[in-house]
Amino acid sequence: MILQKSALFRQECFIDGEWLSSPDLLEVIDPSSQRLVGTVPSLGEMETRKAISAAHKAFPAWKTHTAKERSVLLKKWYELIICHARDLAEIMSREQGKPLAEAQREVMSCAAYVEWFAEEAKRVYGDTIPMAQKGKRIVVLKEPIGVCAAITPWNFPLSTIARKAAPALAAGCTVIVKPSSYTPFSALALAVLAEEAGFPPGTLNVITGQAETIGRILTSDRLVKKISFTGSTEVGRILMKDSSESLKKISLELGGHAPFIVFDDADIELAVSEAMISKFRNSGQTCVCANRFLIQNPIYEQFAEHFVRLVRNQLVVGPGMHMESNQGPLIDEKAVLKVENQIRDALEKGAKLAIGGKRLPGKGFFFEPTVLTEVTSEMAIAHEETFGPVAPLFRFKDEEEALRIANDSEYGLAAYFFSKDLARAWRMTENLECGMIGVNTGILSSEAAPFGGTKDSGMGREGSKYGIEEYLELKYMCIGGLERM
């Protein structure tokens, strides 16, 4: 690939301020062409413990940096990300497959999180609490928790790192990032820019290798005080169990199965346009994307007709680096097979194929944007996260039924609904069992908002003023003897 700053494409890992290679390598494949993008070290136990030791060694000095000093370094990191946005987007598009314009938007989201937490570093406030006993005062302090491990996914390889590493660094913690083996180059490019920004050695480390081995060490080593993970619910359960012996603080952003509910009083054109964004962003490979479209009976046919027309006319499937593409590939063959199996199951049980339904021929893991109508609860797609460009349309008769269907899921990450009724907006928001609600919008992520879910979608929040709290411990000081002064 041709980059303006060729140094951003690194094929070594970053530990304790040094770039390290290994004879054992992992190949990174472009899902658009199935060609080799490059290789990264496949690190094991020794290198993982070296990264932990480096972060532990760097922690005492880093936590004593003033909040302003940490903020300044984060601001420099932010400025470098903005400066090299085009290169970062190309690296991401090559290894992950998403269209270049979409990758550029993710770079800006990544930068926004870094900028936000550069400011929040200066706003870690404690409290004073009235004391019942005379001559005593209570003061509450907030302190960085220590060494933090961030285990990040492939679908948003830059923004998920920023949502974890930026608040940790702002709070005074040191960080070890384990990126997905599908998308390590985005993480390594961020490390290049962090080094250039002037972060001390050991404060930010990036290691690559087999997830199971590295994850086991990060969860078992008592020097690691916090685990933050974004990924599947199944892996989240394993990490939580493995972290329990050392009682680590843990935050998990896991699977989703978001309902997208359209009531008959909604602005249908708005609902359809937002549905397009919510469903087909990143080719449906997002944890908060609309997975189940619940359409009220009186407008079902109208919504379906308009939705299918936009899918046909607006979506162009192709390699991410092609300027006309707005739908990239799925990440691998397994992802394609999952989508195929869900569609086959739905059709066998009575669903109708309105558009799409097939993988594209040739190289790459491309799949047609697909709309299924007359989908029912007996079908696998009603209960399983899809992570692909398939929109199943369900019917519902009233608000009670919509809530019942929407909440009939082990997941509780995001939900969306469209209505002009203000009273209904409050009722739905208060009764939907999930952590994030989009009302008359299909996009809700923001660095200023607390991102996270309930039920099997995990615990903890990222972004907003609440995000930095995940990396802090409370300490209270009781001061006595004041009546003698």
CSV table of C-alpha atoms in Angstrom, one decimal:
chain,number,residue,atom,x,y,z
A,1,MET,CA,0.0,0.0,0.0
A,2,ILE,CA,1.1,3.6,-0.7
A,3,LEU,CA,1.0,5.8,2.4
A,4,GLN,CA,2.0,9.4,2.9
A,5,LYS,CA,3.7,8.2,6.1
A,6,SER,CA,5.1,4.8,5.4
A,7,ALA,CA,6.2,4.3,9.0
A,8,LEU,CA,2.6,3.9,10.0
A,9,PHE,CA,2.6,0.4,8.6
A,10,ARG,CA,4.5,-1.6,11.1
A,11,GLN,CA,4.9,-5.4,11.2
A,12,GLU,CA,6.4,-5.5,14.7
A,13,CYS,CA,4.9,-5.3,18.2
A,14,PHE,CA,5.4,-2.4,20.5
A,15,ILE,CA,6.6,-3.2,24.1
A,16,ASP,CA,8.2,-0.9,26.6
A,17,GLY,CA,9.0,1.7,23.9
A,18,GLU,CA,10.7,-0.8,21.5
A,19,TRP,CA,9.5,-2.4,18.3
A,20,LEU,CA,9.9,-6.2,18.5
A,21,SER,CA,9.8,-8.9,15.9
A,22,SER,CA,9.4,-12.7,16.1
A,23,PRO,CA,10.2,-15.7,14.0
A,24,ASP,CA,6.7,-16.9,14.5
A,25,LEU,CA,4.3,-14.9,12.4
A,26,LEU,CA,0.6,-14.4,11.8
A,27,GLU,CA,-0.6,-13.6,8.3
A,28,VAL,CA,-3.2,-10.8,7.8
A,29,ILE,CA,-5.5,-11.3,4.8
A,30,ASP,CA,-7.4,-8.7,2.9
A,31,PRO,CA,-11.1,-9.9,3.0
A,32,SER,CA,-11.7,-8.1,-0.3
A,33,SER,CA,-9.1,-10.0,-2.3
A,34,GLN,CA,-8.0,-12.8,0.0
A,35,ARG,CA,-4.4,-11.6,-0.6
A,36,LEU,CA,-1.8,-11.1,2.0
A,37,VAL,CA,-1.6,-7.7,3.6
A,38,GLY,CA,1.4,-8.4,5.8
A,39,THR,CA,2.5,-10.4,8.8
A,40,VAL,CA,2.8,-9.6,12.5
A,41,PRO,CA,4.6,-11.4,15.4
A,42,SER,CA,2.8,-14.3,17.0
A,43,LEU,CA,3.8,-13.6,20.6
A,44,GLY,CA,3.5,-16.0,23.4
A,45,GLU,CA,3.8,-16.1,27.2
A,46,MET,CA,7.2,-14.7,27.5
A,47,GLU,CA,6.5,-11.5,25.5
A,48,THR,CA,3.1,-11.0,27.1
A,49,ARG,CA,4.7,-11.1,30.6
A,50,LYS,CA,7.3,-8.7,29.3
A,51,ALA,CA,4.5,-6.3,28.2
A,52,ILE,CA,2.8,-6.6,31.6
A,53,SER,CA,6.1,-6.0,33.4
A,54,ALA,CA,6.8,-2.9,31.3
A,55,ALA,CA,3.4,-1.5,32.0
A,56,HIS,CA,3.8,-2.2,35.7
A,57,LYS,CA,7.2,-0.6,35.8
A,58,ALA,CA,5.9,2.5,34.0
A,59,PHE,CA,2.8,2.9,36.2
A,60,PRO,CA,4.3,4.7,39.3
A,61,ALA,CA,5.8,7.5,37.2
A,62,TRP,CA,2.8,7.8,34.8
A,63,LYS,CA,0.2,8.1,37.6
A,64,THR,CA,2.3,10.9,39.2
A,65,HIS,CA,2.1,13.0,36.0
A,66,THR,CA,-0.3,15.8,36.5
A,67,ALA,CA,-3.7,15.6,34.9
A,68,LYS,CA,-2.6,18.5,32.7
A,69,GLU,CA,0.6,16.7,31.6
A,70,ARG,CA,-1.4,13.6,30.6
A,71,SER,CA,-4.0,15.8,28.8
A,72,VAL,CA,-1.3,17.5,26.8
A,73,LEU,CA,0.1,14.1,25.6
A,74,LEU,CA,-3.3,12.9,24.7
A,75,LYS,CA,-4.0,16.1,22.7
A,76,LYS,CA,-0.8,15.5,20.8
A,77,TRP,CA,-1.9,12.0,20.0
A,78,TYR,CA,-5.3,13.3,18.8
A,79,GLU,CA,-3.6,15.9,16.6
A,80,LEU,CA,-1.4,13.2,15.0
A,81,ILE,CA,-4.4,10.9,14.4
A,82,ILE,CA,-6.2,13.8,12.6
A,83,CYS,CA,-3.0,14.6,10.6
A,84,HIS,CA,-2.7,11.1,9.3
A,85,ALA,CA,-6.4,10.2,9.0
A,86,ARG,CA,-6.1,9.3,5.3
A,87,ASP,CA,-3.3,6.8,5.9
A,88,LEU,CA,-5.0,5.3,9.0
A,89,ALA,CA,-8.2,4.8,6.9
A,90,GLU,CA,-6.3,3.1,4.1
A,91,ILE,CA,-4.6,0.7,6.5
A,92,MET,CA,-8.0,-0.1,8.1
A,93,SER,CA,-9.7,-0.6,4.7
A,94,ARG,CA,-6.9,-3.0,3.6
A,95,GLU,CA,-7.0,-5.3,6.6
A,96,GLN,CA,-10.7,-5.0,7.5
A,97,GLY,CA,-12.4,-4.4,4.2
A,98,LYS,CA,-14.7,-1.5,5.0
A,99,PRO,CA,-15.1,1.2,2.4
A,100,LEU,CA,-12.5,4.0,2.6
A,101,ALA,CA,-15.1,6.7,3.3
A,102,GLU,CA,-16.5,4.7,6.2
A,103,ALA,CA,-13.0,4.0,7.4
A,104,GLN,CA,-12.2,7.7,7.4
A,105,ARG,CA,-15.3,8.3,9.6
A,106,GLU,CA,-14.0,5.7,12.0
A,107,VAL,CA,-10.7,7.5,12.2
A,108,MET,CA,-12.5,10.7,13.1
A,109,SER,CA,-14.5,8.8,15.8
A,110,CYS,CA,-11.2,7.4,17.2
A,111,ALA,CA,-9.8,10.9,17.3
A,112,ALA,CA,-12.9,12.2,19.0
A,113,TYR,CA,-12.6,9.7,21.9
A,114,VAL,CA,-8.9,10.7,22.4
A,115,GLU,CA,-9.8,14.4,22.4
A,116,TRP,CA,-12.7,13.8,24.8
A,117,PHE,CA,-10.6,12.0,27.4
A,118,ALA,CA,-7.7,14.4,27.0
A,119,GLU,CA,-10.2,16.9,28.5
A,120,GLU,CA,-11.7,14.4,31.0
A,121,ALA,CA,-8.2,13.8,32.4
A,122,LYS,CA,-8.5,17.2,34.1
A,123,ARG,CA,-12.0,16.5,35.5
A,124,VAL,CA,-11.5,13.5,37.8
A,125,TYR,CA,-13.1,15.1,40.9
A,126,GLY,CA,-13.4,13.7,44.4
A,127,ASP,CA,-15.8,14.6,47.2
A,128,THR,CA,-16.0,15.9,50.7
A,129,ILE,CA,-18.7,14.2,52.9
A,130,PRO,CA,-20.3,15.6,56.1
A,131,MET,CA,-19.3,13.6,59.1
A,132,ALA,CA,-21.6,12.8,62.0
A,133,GLN,CA,-18.8,12.9,64.6
A,134,LYS,CA,-17.4,16.3,65.6
A,135,GLY,CA,-13.9,17.1,64.7
A,136,LYS,CA,-13.7,14.7,61.7
A,137,ARG,CA,-14.0,15.2,58.0
A,138,ILE,CA,-14.3,12.7,55.1
A,139,VAL,CA,-12.5,13.3,51.8
A,140,VAL,CA,-13.0,10.9,48.8
A,141,LEU,CA,-10.2,10.6,46.3
A,142,LYS,CA,-10.1,8.9,42.9
A,143,GLU,CA,-6.9,7.1,41.9
A,144,PRO,CA,-5.9,5.1,38.7
A,145,ILE,CA,-6.4,1.4,39.1
A,146,GLY,CA,-3.1,0.3,37.6
A,147,VAL,CA,-2.1,-1.8,34.6
A,148,CYS,CA,-5.1,-2.3,32.2
A,149,ALA,CA,-5.5,-4.8,29.4
A,150,ALA,CA,-7.6,-3.8,26.4
A,151,ILE,CA,-8.7,-6.7,24.2
A,152,THR,CA,-10.2,-5.2,21.0
A,153,PRO,CA,-12.2,-6.6,18.0
A,154,TRP,CA,-11.8,-6.4,14.2
A,155,ASN,CA,-15.0,-4.6,13.2
A,156,PHE,CA,-13.9,-1.2,14.6
A,157,PRO,CA,-10.2,-1.6,15.1
A,158,LEU,CA,-9.4,2.1,15.8
A,159,SER,CA,-12.4,3.4,17.7
A,160,THR,CA,-12.6,0.5,20.1
A,161,ILE,CA,-8.9,1.0,21.1
A,162,ALA,CA,-9.5,4.7,21.7
A,163,ARG,CA,-12.6,4.0,23.8
A,164,LYS,CA,-10.4,1.9,26.1
A,165,ALA,CA,-6.8,3.2,26.0
A,166,ALA,CA,-7.6,6.9,26.0
A,167,PRO,CA,-9.6,6.9,29.3
A,168,ALA,CA,-7.1,4.6,30.9
A,169,LEU,CA,-4.2,6.8,30.0
A,170,ALA,CA,-6.1,9.9,31.0
A,171,ALA,CA,-6.8,8.4,34.4
A,172,GLY,CA,-3.1,7.6,35.0
A,173,CYS,CA,-3.2,3.9,34.1
A,174,THR,CA,-0.8,2.1,31.8
A,175,VAL,CA,-2.2,-0.1,29.0
A,176,ILE,CA,-1.6,-3.3,27.1
A,177,VAL,CA,-3.6,-3.5,23.9
A,178,LYS,CA,-4.3,-6.9,22.3
A,179,PRO,CA,-5.9,-6.2,18.9
A,180,SER,CA,-7.7,-8.8,16.8
A,181,SER,CA,-5.4,-10.9,14.6
A,182,TYR,CA,-7.6,-9.8,11.7
A,183,THR,CA,-6.7,-6.1,12.2
A,184,PRO,CA,-3.4,-5.6,14.0
A,185,PHE,CA,-2.0,-3.0,11.7
A,186,SER,CA,-4.5,-0.3,12.8
A,187,ALA,CA,-3.5,-0.8,16.4
A,188,LEU,CA,0.2,-0.7,15.6
A,189,ALA,CA,-0.3,2.5,13.6
A,190,LEU,CA,-1.8,4.1,16.7
A,191,ALA,CA,1.2,3.0,18.7
A,192,VAL,CA,3.5,4.7,16.1
A,193,LEU,CA,1.6,7.9,16.7
A,194,ALA,CA,1.5,7.5,20.5
A,195,GLU,CA,5.3,7.1,20.4
A,196,GLU,CA,5.6,10.2,18.3
A,197,ALA,CA,3.3,12.1,20.7
A,198,GLY,CA,5.8,11.4,23.5
A,199,PHE,CA,4.1,8.8,25.8
A,200,PRO,CA,6.8,7.4,28.1
A,201,PRO,CA,8.0,3.8,27.4
A,202,GLY,CA,5.7,1.2,28.9
A,203,THR,CA,2.6,3.4,29.2
A,204,LEU,CA,1.1,2.0,25.9
A,205,ASN,CA,2.0,-1.4,24.6
A,206,VAL,CA,0.6,-3.4,21.7
A,207,ILE,CA,1.0,-7.1,21.4
A,208,THR,CA,-0.2,-9.6,18.8
A,209,GLY,CA,-0.5,-13.3,18.8
A,210,GLN,CA,-2.9,-16.1,19.6
A,211,ALA,CA,-5.8,-14.7,21.5
A,212,GLU,CA,-6.3,-17.7,23.8
A,213,THR,CA,-2.7,-17.7,25.1
A,214,ILE,CA,-2.4,-14.0,25.6
A,215,GLY,CA,-5.9,-13.7,27.1
A,216,ARG,CA,-5.1,-16.4,29.6
A,217,ILE,CA,-2.0,-14.6,30.8
A,218,LEU,CA,-3.6,-11.2,31.0
A,219,THR,CA,-6.5,-12.5,33.0
A,220,SER,CA,-4.4,-14.6,35.4
A,221,ASP,CA,-1.5,-12.2,36.1
A,222,ARG,CA,-2.1,-10.3,39.3
A,223,LEU,CA,-0.1,-7.3,38.0
A,224,VAL,CA,-3.0,-6.6,35.6
A,225,LYS,CA,-5.7,-4.8,37.6
A,226,LYS,CA,-8.3,-4.3,34.9
A,227,ILE,CA,-9.6,-6.1,31.7
A,228,SER,CA,-11.7,-4.3,29.1
A,229,PHE,CA,-13.0,-6.5,26.3
A,230,THR,CA,-15.2,-5.9,23.2
A,231,GLY,CA,-16.3,-9.0,21.4
A,232,SER,CA,-18.6,-12.0,21.6
A,233,THR,CA,-20.6,-12.9,24.7
A,234,GLU,CA,-19.0,-16.4,24.7
A,235,VAL,CA,-15.5,-15.0,25.0
A,236,GLY,CA,-16.6,-12.4,27.5
A,237,ARG,CA,-17.9,-15.1,29.8
A,238,ILE,CA,-14.5,-16.9,29.6
A,239,LEU,CA,-12.6,-13.7,30.3
A,240,MET,CA,-14.8,-12.9,33.3
A,241,LYS,CA,-14.4,-16.4,34.7
A,242,ASP,CA,-10.6,-16.4,34.2
A,243,SER,CA,-10.4,-12.9,35.8
A,244,SER,CA,-12.3,-13.9,38.9
A,245,GLU,CA,-9.5,-15.7,40.7
A,246,SER,CA,-7.5,-12.4,40.9
A,247,LEU,CA,-10.7,-10.3,41.3
A,248,LYS,CA,-9.9,-8.0,38.5
A,249,LYS,CA,-12.1,-5.1,37.6
A,250,ILE,CA,-13.7,-5.9,34.3
A,251,SER,CA,-15.8,-4.2,31.7
A,252,LEU,CA,-17.4,-6.1,28.8
A,253,GLU,CA,-19.0,-4.8,25.6
A,254,LEU,CA,-20.5,-8.0,24.1
A,255,GLY,CA,-23.0,-9.1,21.6
A,256,GLY,CA,-26.2,-7.3,20.5
A,257,HIS,CA,-29.5,-8.1,18.8
A,258,ALA,CA,-31.0,-4.7,18.4
A,259,PRO,CA,-34.7,-4.2,17.6
A,260,PHE,CA,-35.6,-1.4,15.2
A,261,ILE,CA,-39.3,-0.7,15.9
A,262,VAL,CA,-41.4,1.5,13.5
A,263,PHE,CA,-44.9,2.5,14.7
A,264,ASP,CA,-47.6,3.5,12.3
A,265,ASP,CA,-47.4,7.1,13.4
A,266,ALA,CA,-43.7,7.4,12.4
A,267,ASP,CA,-42.2,9.4,9.7
A,268,ILE,CA,-41.7,6.5,7.3
A,269,GLU,CA,-39.1,8.2,5.0
A,270,LEU,CA,-37.0,9.1,8.1
A,271,ALA,CA,-37.4,5.6,9.5
A,272,VAL,CA,-36.3,3.9,6.2
A,273,SER,CA,-33.3,6.2,5.7
A,274,GLU,CA,-32.1,5.6,9.3
A,275,ALA,CA,-32.7,1.9,8.8
A,276,MET,CA,-30.3,1.9,5.9
A,277,ILE,CA,-27.6,3.4,8.0
A,278,SER,CA,-28.3,1.4,11.1
A,279,LYS,CA,-28.4,-2.0,9.3
A,280,PHE,CA,-25.8,-1.7,6.5
A,281,ARG,CA,-23.0,0.3,8.2
A,282,ASN,CA,-19.9,-1.9,8.0
A,283,SER,CA,-21.9,-4.4,6.0
A,284,GLY,CA,-24.0,-5.2,9.1
A,285,GLN,CA,-20.9,-6.1,11.2
A,286,THR,CA,-21.6,-3.9,14.2
A,287,CYS,CA,-22.8,-4.9,17.7
A,288,VAL,CA,-25.3,-2.1,17.7
A,289,CYS,CA,-26.7,-2.4,14.2
A,290,ALA,CA,-30.4,-3.1,13.7
A,291,ASN,CA,-30.9,-6.9,13.7
A,292,ARG,CA,-34.6,-7.2,14.0
A,293,PHE,CA,-37.0,-4.8,12.1
A,294,LEU,CA,-40.4,-4.7,13.9
A,295,ILE,CA,-42.9,-2.9,11.6
A,296,GLN,CA,-46.5,-2.2,12.7
A,297,ASN,CA,-49.1,-3.9,10.5
A,298,PRO,CA,-50.7,-0.9,8.9
A,299,ILE,CA,-47.4,0.4,7.4
A,300,TYR,CA,-45.6,-2.9,6.9
A,301,GLU,CA,-45.9,-3.1,3.1
A,302,GLN,CA,-45.2,0.6,2.6
A,303,PHE,CA,-42.0,0.4,4.7
A,304,ALA,CA,-40.8,-2.9,3.1
A,305,GLU,CA,-41.3,-1.5,-0.5
A,306,HIS,CA,-39.5,1.8,0.3
A,307,PHE,CA,-36.7,-0.1,2.1
A,308,VAL,CA,-36.1,-2.6,-0.7
A,309,ARG,CA,-36.0,0.2,-3.2
A,310,LEU,CA,-33.3,2.0,-1.3
A,311,VAL,CA,-31.3,-1.2,-0.9
A,312,ARG,CA,-31.5,-1.8,-4.6
A,313,ASN,CA,-30.6,1.8,-5.6
A,314,GLN,CA,-28.1,3.0,-3.0
A,315,LEU,CA,-25.9,0.1,-2.0
A,316,VAL,CA,-22.8,-0.8,-4.0
A,317,VAL,CA,-20.9,-3.9,-3.0
A,318,GLY,CA,-17.1,-3.9,-3.7
A,319,PRO,CA,-13.6,-3.6,-2.4
A,320,GLY,CA,-13.2,-0.9,0.2
A,321,MET,CA,-10.6,0.9,-1.7
A,322,HIS,CA,-12.9,1.4,-4.7
A,323,MET,CA,-14.4,4.8,-4.4
A,324,GLU,CA,-17.8,3.8,-5.6
A,325,SER,CA,-18.2,1.0,-3.0
A,326,ASN,CA,-20.3,1.6,0.1
A,327,GLN,CA,-20.6,-2.1,1.1
A,328,GLY,CA,-17.4,-4.0,1.8
A,329,PRO,CA,-16.8,-7.7,2.4
A,330,LEU,CA,-17.6,-9.8,5.5
A,331,ILE,CA,-14.5,-10.6,7.5
A,332,ASP,CA,-14.1,-14.3,6.5
A,333,GLU,CA,-15.7,-17.4,5.2
A,334,LYS,CA,-17.2,-18.3,8.5
A,335,ALA,CA,-19.1,-15.0,8.6
A,336,VAL,CA,-20.5,-15.7,5.1
A,337,LEU,CA,-21.6,-19.2,6.1
A,338,LYS,CA,-23.4,-17.9,9.1
A,339,VAL,CA,-25.4,-15.4,7.0
A,340,GLU,CA,-26.2,-18.1,4.5
A,341,ASN,CA,-27.4,-20.5,7.2
A,342,GLN,CA,-29.7,-17.9,8.7
A,343,ILE,CA,-31.2,-17.0,5.4
A,344,ARG,CA,-31.7,-20.6,4.4
A,345,ASP,CA,-33.4,-21.4,7.8
A,346,ALA,CA,-35.7,-18.4,7.4
A,347,LEU,CA,-36.8,-19.2,3.9
A,348,GLU,CA,-37.4,-22.9,4.8
A,349,LYS,CA,-39.8,-21.7,7.6
A,350,GLY,CA,-41.8,-19.3,5.5
A,351,ALA,CA,-39.9,-16.0,5.1
A,352,LYS,CA,-39.9,-14.3,1.7
A,353,LEU,CA,-36.8,-13.1,-0.1
A,354,ALA,CA,-37.4,-9.5,-1.1
A,355,ILE,CA,-33.9,-8.8,-2.4
A,356,GLY,CA,-30.3,-10.2,-2.2
A,357,GLY,CA,-29.7,-13.5,-0.5
A,358,LYS,CA,-26.5,-14.7,-2.2
A,359,ARG,CA,-22.7,-14.3,-1.9
A,360,LEU,CA,-21.0,-12.7,-4.8
A,361,PRO,CA,-18.8,-14.8,-7.1
A,362,GLY,CA,-15.0,-14.5,-7.2
A,363,LYS,CA,-12.4,-13.6,-4.7
A,364,GLY,CA,-13.4,-11.9,-1.4
A,365,PHE,CA,-16.1,-12.5,1.2
A,366,PHE,CA,-18.8,-10.4,-0.4
A,367,PHE,CA,-22.5,-10.9,0.2
A,368,GLU,CA,-25.5,-9.2,-1.3
A,369,PRO,CA,-27.4,-6.8,0.9
A,370,THR,CA,-30.5,-8.8,1.8
A,371,VAL,CA,-34.1,-8.1,2.9
A,372,LEU,CA,-36.4,-10.8,4.2
A,373,THR,CA,-40.1,-10.2,4.8
A,374,GLU,CA,-42.7,-12.2,6.8
A,375,VAL,CA,-40.1,-13.2,9.3
A,376,THR,CA,-41.4,-14.9,12.5
A,377,SER,CA,-40.0,-15.8,16.0
A,378,GLU,CA,-39.6,-19.5,15.0
A,379,MET,CA,-36.6,-18.6,12.7
A,380,ALA,CA,-33.0,-18.6,13.9
A,381,ILE,CA,-32.5,-15.0,12.7
A,382,ALA,CA,-35.1,-13.9,15.3
A,383,HIS,CA,-32.8,-15.0,18.2
A,384,GLU,CA,-29.2,-15.1,16.8
A,385,GLU,CA,-27.0,-12.1,16.2
A,386,THR,CA,-26.4,-11.9,12.4
A,387,PHE,CA,-23.3,-9.7,11.9
A,388,GLY,CA,-24.0,-9.4,8.3
A,389,PRO,CA,-26.0,-7.4,5.7
A,390,VAL,CA,-29.4,-9.1,6.3
A,391,ALA,CA,-32.5,-7.2,7.4
A,392,PRO,CA,-35.4,-9.4,8.6
A,393,LEU,CA,-38.8,-7.7,8.7
A,394,PHE,CA,-41.2,-8.8,11.5
A,395,ARG,CA,-44.8,-7.7,11.9
A,396,PHE,CA,-46.4,-6.5,15.2
A,397,LYS,CA,-49.9,-5.3,16.0
A,398,ASP,CA,-49.5,-2.9,19.1
A,399,GLU,CA,-47.0,-1.4,21.5
A,400,GLU,CA,-47.4,-4.3,24.0
A,401,GLU,CA,-46.4,-6.9,21.4
A,402,ALA,CA,-43.5,-4.8,20.1
A,403,LEU,CA,-42.1,-4.6,23.6
A,404,ARG,CA,-42.6,-8.3,24.1
A,405,ILE,CA,-40.7,-9.2,20.9
A,406,ALA,CA,-38.0,-6.6,21.4
A,407,ASN,CA,-37.2,-7.8,25.0
A,408,ASP,CA,-37.4,-11.5,24.0
A,409,SER,CA,-33.6,-11.7,23.7
A,410,GLU,CA,-30.6,-12.6,25.9
A,411,TYR,CA,-29.0,-9.4,24.7
A,412,GLY,CA,-29.6,-5.8,25.9
A,413,LEU,CA,-27.2,-3.5,24.1
A,414,ALA,CA,-29.1,-1.1,21.8
A,415,ALA,CA,-32.7,-0.6,20.5
A,416,TYR,CA,-34.3,1.9,18.1
A,417,PHE,CA,-37.8,3.0,17.6
A,418,PHE,CA,-39.7,5.6,15.5
A,419,SER,CA,-42.8,7.4,16.6
A,420,LYS,CA,-44.1,10.9,16.9
A,421,ASP,CA,-45.9,10.2,20.2
A,422,LEU,CA,-43.9,11.8,23.0
A,423,ALA,CA,-45.6,9.8,25.7
A,424,ARG,CA,-44.9,6.6,23.8
A,425,ALA,CA,-41.2,7.6,23.5
A,426,TRP,CA,-40.9,7.7,27.3
A,427,ARG,CA,-42.8,4.5,27.8
A,428,MET,CA,-40.7,2.6,25.3
A,429,THR,CA,-37.4,4.0,26.6
A,430,GLU,CA,-38.3,3.0,30.2
A,431,ASN,CA,-39.5,-0.5,29.2
A,432,LEU,CA,-36.9,-1.6,26.6
A,433,GLU,CA,-34.4,-3.8,28.3
A,434,CYS,CA,-31.1,-2.4,26.9
A,435,GLY,CA,-28.4,0.1,27.7
A,436,MET,CA,-28.9,2.5,24.7
A,437,ILE,CA,-32.0,3.8,23.0
A,438,GLY,CA,-32.3,5.6,19.6
A,439,VAL,CA,-35.5,7.5,19.3
A,440,ASN,CA,-36.2,8.5,15.6
A,441,THR,CA,-32.5,7.9,14.8
A,442,GLY,CA,-30.5,4.8,13.8
A,443,ILE,CA,-27.1,6.0,14.9
A,444,LEU,CA,-26.4,6.7,18.6
A,445,SER,CA,-22.7,6.3,19.2
A,446,SER,CA,-20.9,9.4,20.5
A,447,GLU,CA,-17.8,10.1,22.5
A,448,ALA,CA,-20.0,12.2,24.8
A,449,ALA,CA,-22.5,9.3,25.5
A,450,PRO,CA,-22.1,6.2,27.8
A,451,PHE,CA,-21.8,3.2,25.4
A,452,GLY,CA,-22.7,-0.2,26.9
A,453,GLY,CA,-25.4,-2.7,27.5
A,454,THR,CA,-27.3,-4.9,30.0
A,455,LYS,CA,-28.1,-8.6,30.2
A,456,ASP,CA,-25.7,-10.7,28.1
A,457,SER,CA,-24.5,-7.6,26.3
A,458,GLY,CA,-22.0,-7.0,29.1
A,459,MET,CA,-21.3,-4.5,31.8
A,460,GLY,CA,-19.5,-1.1,32.2
A,461,ARG,CA,-19.6,1.9,30.0
A,462,GLU,CA,-17.3,3.5,27.5
A,463,GLY,CA,-17.1,7.1,26.4
A,464,SER,CA,-18.7,10.1,28.2
A,465,LYS,CA,-17.8,11.3,31.7
A,466,TYR,CA,-18.7,7.8,32.9
A,467,GLY,CA,-16.1,6.1,30.8
A,468,ILE,CA,-13.1,7.2,32.8
A,469,GLU,CA,-14.7,5.9,36.0
A,470,GLU,CA,-14.0,2.4,34.8
A,471,TYR,CA,-10.3,3.0,35.3
A,472,LEU,CA,-10.4,4.6,38.7
A,473,GLU,CA,-10.6,3.3,42.3
A,474,LEU,CA,-12.2,5.2,45.2
A,475,LYS,CA,-10.2,5.9,48.3
A,476,TYR,CA,-11.6,7.7,51.3
A,477,MET,CA,-9.6,9.6,54.0
A,478,CYS,CA,-11.1,10.2,57.4
A,479,ILE,CA,-9.4,13.2,59.1
A,480,GLY,CA,-9.7,13.4,62.9
A,481,GLY,CA,-8.5,15.6,65.6
A,482,LEU,CA,-9.8,18.7,64.0
A,483,GLU,CA,-11.6,19.9,67.2
A,484,ARG,CA,-8.2,20.4,68.8
A,485,MET,CA,-7.0,22.9,66.2
